[in-house]
Amino acid sequence: MKEIRFKITGLPAQSSPALTADGTPVRLKRKGYGLYDGCFRTEKEVAEIALSARPELSGRMWWLTALITFLLSVFGIFEPPYGKKCFAADLGMLLPLKEDNEIELAFRAPSENGRAADVFAPNGYTETENICFTDKKAKRRRRIVFAVKVLSWLCIAFAAVCLTAKGV
Amino acid sequence: MQRSRVSALENVSVRFFLVRLGKIFFNLSALFLVLSFCGVLSFFAIAFLFLIGIFVTIITLGTVFSFAPDFWNNLLSGTAFFADVTNFFVQYRFVFTGVSVAAAVAAIVLLSLDRREKHAARTVFAAIFIVLSLIGAFVAGGLS
């Protein structure tokens, strides 16, 4: 059984990477600020590694989760803010395997269409994908959530003023 | 490959949601902890107001009444307001405590579901909130 040990460093806050090896999700554990560790075992000679990092609002059910959290947090007052920079990253590589394998993915500062991370693998690797980009969909959704929040606050303020005026 | 990546990202979305909910419940728990303590704090505000009145009277050797004849009346109307506030908070202390404890428990459960990150600080503070809000309820009960 061959073992691959993953080390991910430099991931920006509020980004949660999804790592797969040969199509199987690898469980990552946070070890510190932007530092993640993971481990994967396989019998194959070459492993196909893929890592994707997406902003919070890029999910399919974003509207439902945003609505639920918006209502539960009293119109967004007690809600932690969504990440401002909606950077996403896609990494893919083929890793030839020996008995013991180590791979380090050191994420760079996000830049539009730049390289997402530097890869350090003592046994060598073949890169298929390594890109960082702005998730425009998530950015638009973040704007929508913000606009809804502001609109609802204005409506509440207006209703409060009307009710107070009626009371007087 | 693409499908496995998508399903892994969906798991991440669920994690994002649960952690966000945990943080919201933690914030709500802190708010209701403050509300459950408001009864006790406003009671002390009345005592503090009285203390100020006595202090001002002693310091001015009673001359305060010559240029402010309604000094005590004004002070007492202030304490009456605080008494109403105290009554409100003491009356609903179990509601505030209950919501605070429930939100703190929900926060602990949701944050501990996250296997990737530990959220140690929030979990410990949520446990402290539970103890504090129970203490606040008992102290407010003693005041009533």
XYZ file of C-alpha atoms in Angstrom:
312
model
C 0.000 0.000 0.000
C 1.401 3.366 -1.044
C 0.822 6.421 1.059
C 0.549 10.032 -0.059
C 0.899 12.699 2.593
C -0.493 16.097 1.660
C 0.534 19.407 3.103
C -1.299 22.541 2.021
C -0.001 25.933 3.075
C -0.908 29.568 2.470
C -4.610 29.080 1.853
C -6.446 32.378 2.360
C -8.982 32.685 5.166
C -12.580 31.668 4.417
C -11.524 29.239 1.732
C -12.110 25.574 2.231
C -10.380 23.338 -0.296
C -11.838 20.097 -1.641
C -9.057 17.619 -2.364
C -9.557 14.391 -4.275
C -7.082 11.638 -5.087
C -8.166 9.189 -7.810
C -11.678 10.544 -7.462
C -11.850 9.861 -3.711
C -12.226 12.850 -1.386
C -9.248 13.236 0.951
C -10.055 14.372 4.452
C -8.045 17.469 5.321
C -7.296 18.631 8.846
C -6.469 22.202 9.691
C -3.177 22.459 11.563
C -2.833 26.208 11.736
C -3.597 29.413 9.879
C -3.914 28.398 6.205
C -2.191 25.071 6.903
C -3.888 21.751 6.157
C -2.711 18.134 6.391
C -4.149 15.052 4.735
C -3.299 11.454 3.936
C -4.338 9.007 1.194
C -3.477 5.346 0.540
C -3.654 3.576 -2.796
C -2.260 0.528 -4.655
C -1.906 2.356 -8.002
C 1.329 3.413 -9.698
C 0.083 6.901 -10.575
C -2.427 8.949 -8.601
C -4.561 11.658 -10.089
C -4.705 14.565 -7.652
C -7.231 17.378 -7.918
C -7.804 20.289 -5.598
C -10.540 22.887 -5.876
C -11.137 25.859 -3.649
C -14.332 27.818 -4.079
C -15.844 30.798 -2.219
C -18.722 30.183 0.167
C -21.442 31.478 -2.159
C -20.506 29.270 -5.094
C -22.609 26.303 -3.946
C -25.732 25.156 -5.749
C -28.126 25.927 -2.871
C -26.538 29.269 -2.017
C -29.872 31.136 -2.031
C -31.418 28.733 0.474
C -28.450 28.731 2.848
C -28.131 32.529 2.549
C -31.852 32.947 3.274
C -31.799 30.621 6.289
C -28.724 32.258 7.813
C -30.099 35.730 7.004
C -33.338 35.049 8.894
C -31.702 33.195 11.793
C -29.146 35.944 12.299
C -31.876 38.605 12.708
C -31.651 40.070 9.190
C -27.941 39.419 8.920
C -26.947 41.396 12.032
C -25.347 38.451 13.836
C -23.994 36.797 10.717
C -20.267 36.647 9.949
C -19.559 38.485 6.680
C -18.963 36.646 3.426
C -15.454 36.765 1.972
C -14.867 39.915 -0.076
C -12.461 38.494 -2.620
C -14.182 35.648 -4.363
C -11.038 33.863 -5.508
C -11.258 30.276 -6.667
C -8.487 27.835 -7.495
C -8.221 24.643 -9.525
C -5.249 22.326 -9.338
C -4.727 19.025 -11.083
C -1.693 16.751 -11.380
C -0.548 13.218 -11.989
C 1.699 11.908 -9.250
C 3.931 8.848 -9.883
C 3.937 6.848 -6.675
C 6.667 5.157 -4.636
C 6.193 3.527 -1.220
C 6.236 6.810 0.636
C 5.101 10.006 -1.066
C 4.907 13.553 0.076
C 3.414 16.516 -1.710
C 3.256 20.119 -0.612
C 0.947 22.662 -2.185
C 2.053 26.157 -1.228
C -0.664 28.587 -2.242
C 0.409 31.933 -3.633
C -1.272 35.275 -3.031
C -4.384 35.164 -5.242
C -3.995 36.869 -8.603
C -6.365 36.842 -11.550
C -5.514 33.966 -13.907
C -2.190 33.414 -12.150
C -0.766 30.193 -10.789
C -2.711 29.064 -7.755
C 0.063 27.234 -5.936
C 3.639 26.034 -6.082
C 3.880 22.263 -5.963
C 6.732 20.461 -4.188
C 6.839 16.725 -4.802
C 10.203 14.925 -4.322
C 9.078 12.064 -6.599
C 8.132 14.416 -9.436
C 4.716 15.166 -10.923
C 2.948 16.138 -14.132
C 0.824 19.242 -13.841
C -2.481 19.279 -15.700
C -4.062 22.351 -14.160
C -2.930 25.150 -11.833
C -4.964 28.317 -12.020
C -6.404 30.956 -9.752
C -9.371 33.031 -10.884
C -12.200 35.209 -9.591
C -15.465 33.333 -9.214
C -17.701 35.917 -10.893
C -20.838 33.972 -10.025
C -20.009 34.048 -6.310
C -19.094 37.725 -6.516
C -22.470 38.546 -8.093
C -24.247 36.471 -5.460
C -22.382 38.290 -2.707
C -23.606 41.590 -4.152
C -27.182 40.250 -4.260
C -26.992 39.125 -0.610
C -25.606 42.531 0.401
C -28.316 44.402 -1.546
C -31.078 42.283 0.015
C -29.589 42.921 3.445
C -29.497 46.702 2.943
C -33.011 46.731 1.449
C -34.434 44.769 4.356
C -32.741 47.109 6.863
C -34.213 50.121 5.059
C -37.668 48.499 5.085
C -37.374 47.787 8.823
C -36.241 51.370 9.521
C -39.136 52.712 7.401
C -41.656 50.468 9.193
C -40.275 51.544 12.582
C -40.580 55.238 11.643
C -44.156 54.706 10.369
C -45.192 52.829 13.502
C -43.626 55.458 15.755
C -45.364 58.247 13.844
C -48.681 56.417 14.144
C -48.133 55.899 17.845
C -47.490 59.631 18.346
C -12.936 13.044 -12.100
C -15.113 16.097 -12.630
C -18.000 14.416 -10.806
C -15.865 13.527 -7.780
C -14.576 17.098 -7.674
C -18.139 18.452 -7.751
C -19.285 16.118 -4.975
C -16.254 17.076 -2.865
C -17.124 20.745 -3.377
C -20.718 20.051 -2.329
C -19.421 18.572 0.936
C -17.435 21.757 1.427
C -20.622 23.825 0.885
C -22.402 21.840 3.612
C -19.436 22.416 5.908
C -19.533 26.167 5.163
C -23.246 26.238 6.007
C -22.939 24.312 9.285
C -19.991 26.414 10.467
C -21.853 29.618 9.557
C -24.904 28.434 11.497
C -22.676 27.564 14.463
C -21.154 31.045 14.436
C -24.594 32.684 14.229
C -25.844 30.646 17.194
C -22.700 31.577 19.122
C -23.366 35.299 18.466
C -27.029 34.936 19.458
C -25.996 33.131 22.618
C -23.721 36.065 23.553
C -26.555 38.547 22.921
C -29.058 36.648 25.085
C -26.418 36.205 27.794
C -26.133 40.002 27.971
C -29.957 40.284 28.076
C -30.192 37.717 30.859
C -27.672 39.782 32.843
C -29.481 43.059 32.146
C -31.849 42.465 35.090
C -28.925 42.256 37.479
C -27.098 45.175 35.841
C -30.128 47.502 35.883
C -30.674 46.649 39.568
C -27.125 47.789 40.226
C -27.825 50.909 38.149
C -30.592 51.878 40.609
C -28.214 51.370 43.538
C -25.556 53.364 41.702
C -28.001 56.236 41.063
C -28.908 56.347 44.762
C -25.254 56.342 45.644
C -24.619 59.284 43.321
C -27.527 61.201 44.929
C -26.161 60.646 48.417
C -22.633 61.465 47.313
C -23.712 64.751 45.665
C -25.752 65.721 48.750
C -22.794 65.084 51.100
C -20.205 66.755 48.851
C -22.326 69.922 48.463
C -23.278 69.780 52.185
C -26.927 69.914 51.171
C -26.551 73.145 49.209
C -27.588 71.212 46.079
C -31.209 71.640 47.256
C -30.902 75.412 47.172
C -30.206 75.567 43.426
C -32.006 72.314 42.516
C -34.967 71.917 44.878
C -36.320 68.944 42.876
C -32.990 67.090 42.990
C -34.293 64.012 44.820
C -37.566 63.944 42.885
C -35.657 63.944 39.612
C -33.359 61.268 40.930
C -36.281 59.132 42.088
C -38.017 59.431 38.700
C -34.777 58.080 37.189
C -34.776 55.150 39.597
C -38.443 54.454 38.787
C -37.483 54.077 35.134
C -34.648 51.714 36.035
C -37.019 49.762 38.294
C -39.352 49.199 35.299
C -36.403 48.049 33.206
C -35.246 45.695 35.979
C -38.755 44.276 36.353
C -38.958 43.579 32.629
C -35.629 41.774 32.511
C -36.230 39.858 35.748
C -39.699 38.818 34.543
C -38.360 37.372 31.300
C -35.046 36.116 32.683
C -35.880 32.457 32.025
C -36.711 33.214 28.379
C -33.378 34.998 27.860
C -31.449 32.317 29.751
C -33.239 29.521 27.897
C -32.519 31.015 24.478
C -28.902 31.735 25.438
C -28.312 28.167 26.663
C -30.095 26.631 23.652
C -28.112 28.772 21.194
C -24.828 27.974 22.963
C -25.578 24.221 22.877
C -26.508 24.455 19.180
C -23.270 26.358 18.500
C -21.177 23.728 20.301
C -22.878 20.872 18.424
C -22.622 22.530 14.992
C -19.013 23.637 15.447
C -17.944 20.228 16.724
C -19.472 18.635 13.609
C -16.735 20.337 11.606
C -14.002 17.717 11.329
C -11.612 19.955 9.449
C -11.299 22.794 11.932
C -11.499 22.725 15.725
C -13.120 26.099 16.622
C -11.698 25.657 20.130
C -12.128 29.282 21.227
C -15.786 29.515 20.218
C -16.617 26.124 21.743
C -14.997 27.028 25.084
C -16.692 30.446 25.167
C -20.072 28.871 24.330
C -19.629 26.521 27.321
C -18.752 29.538 29.508
C -21.887 31.331 28.195
C -24.042 28.398 29.341
C -22.652 28.578 32.888
C -22.819 32.390 33.020
C -26.389 32.619 31.750
C -27.516 30.059 34.349
C -25.750 32.067 37.071
C -27.393 35.250 35.719
C -30.840 33.638 35.886
C -30.347 32.530 39.500
C -28.978 35.915 40.603
C -31.856 37.728 38.872
C -34.244 35.280 40.562
C -32.715 36.206 43.925
C -33.250 39.911 43.190
C -36.928 39.368 42.430
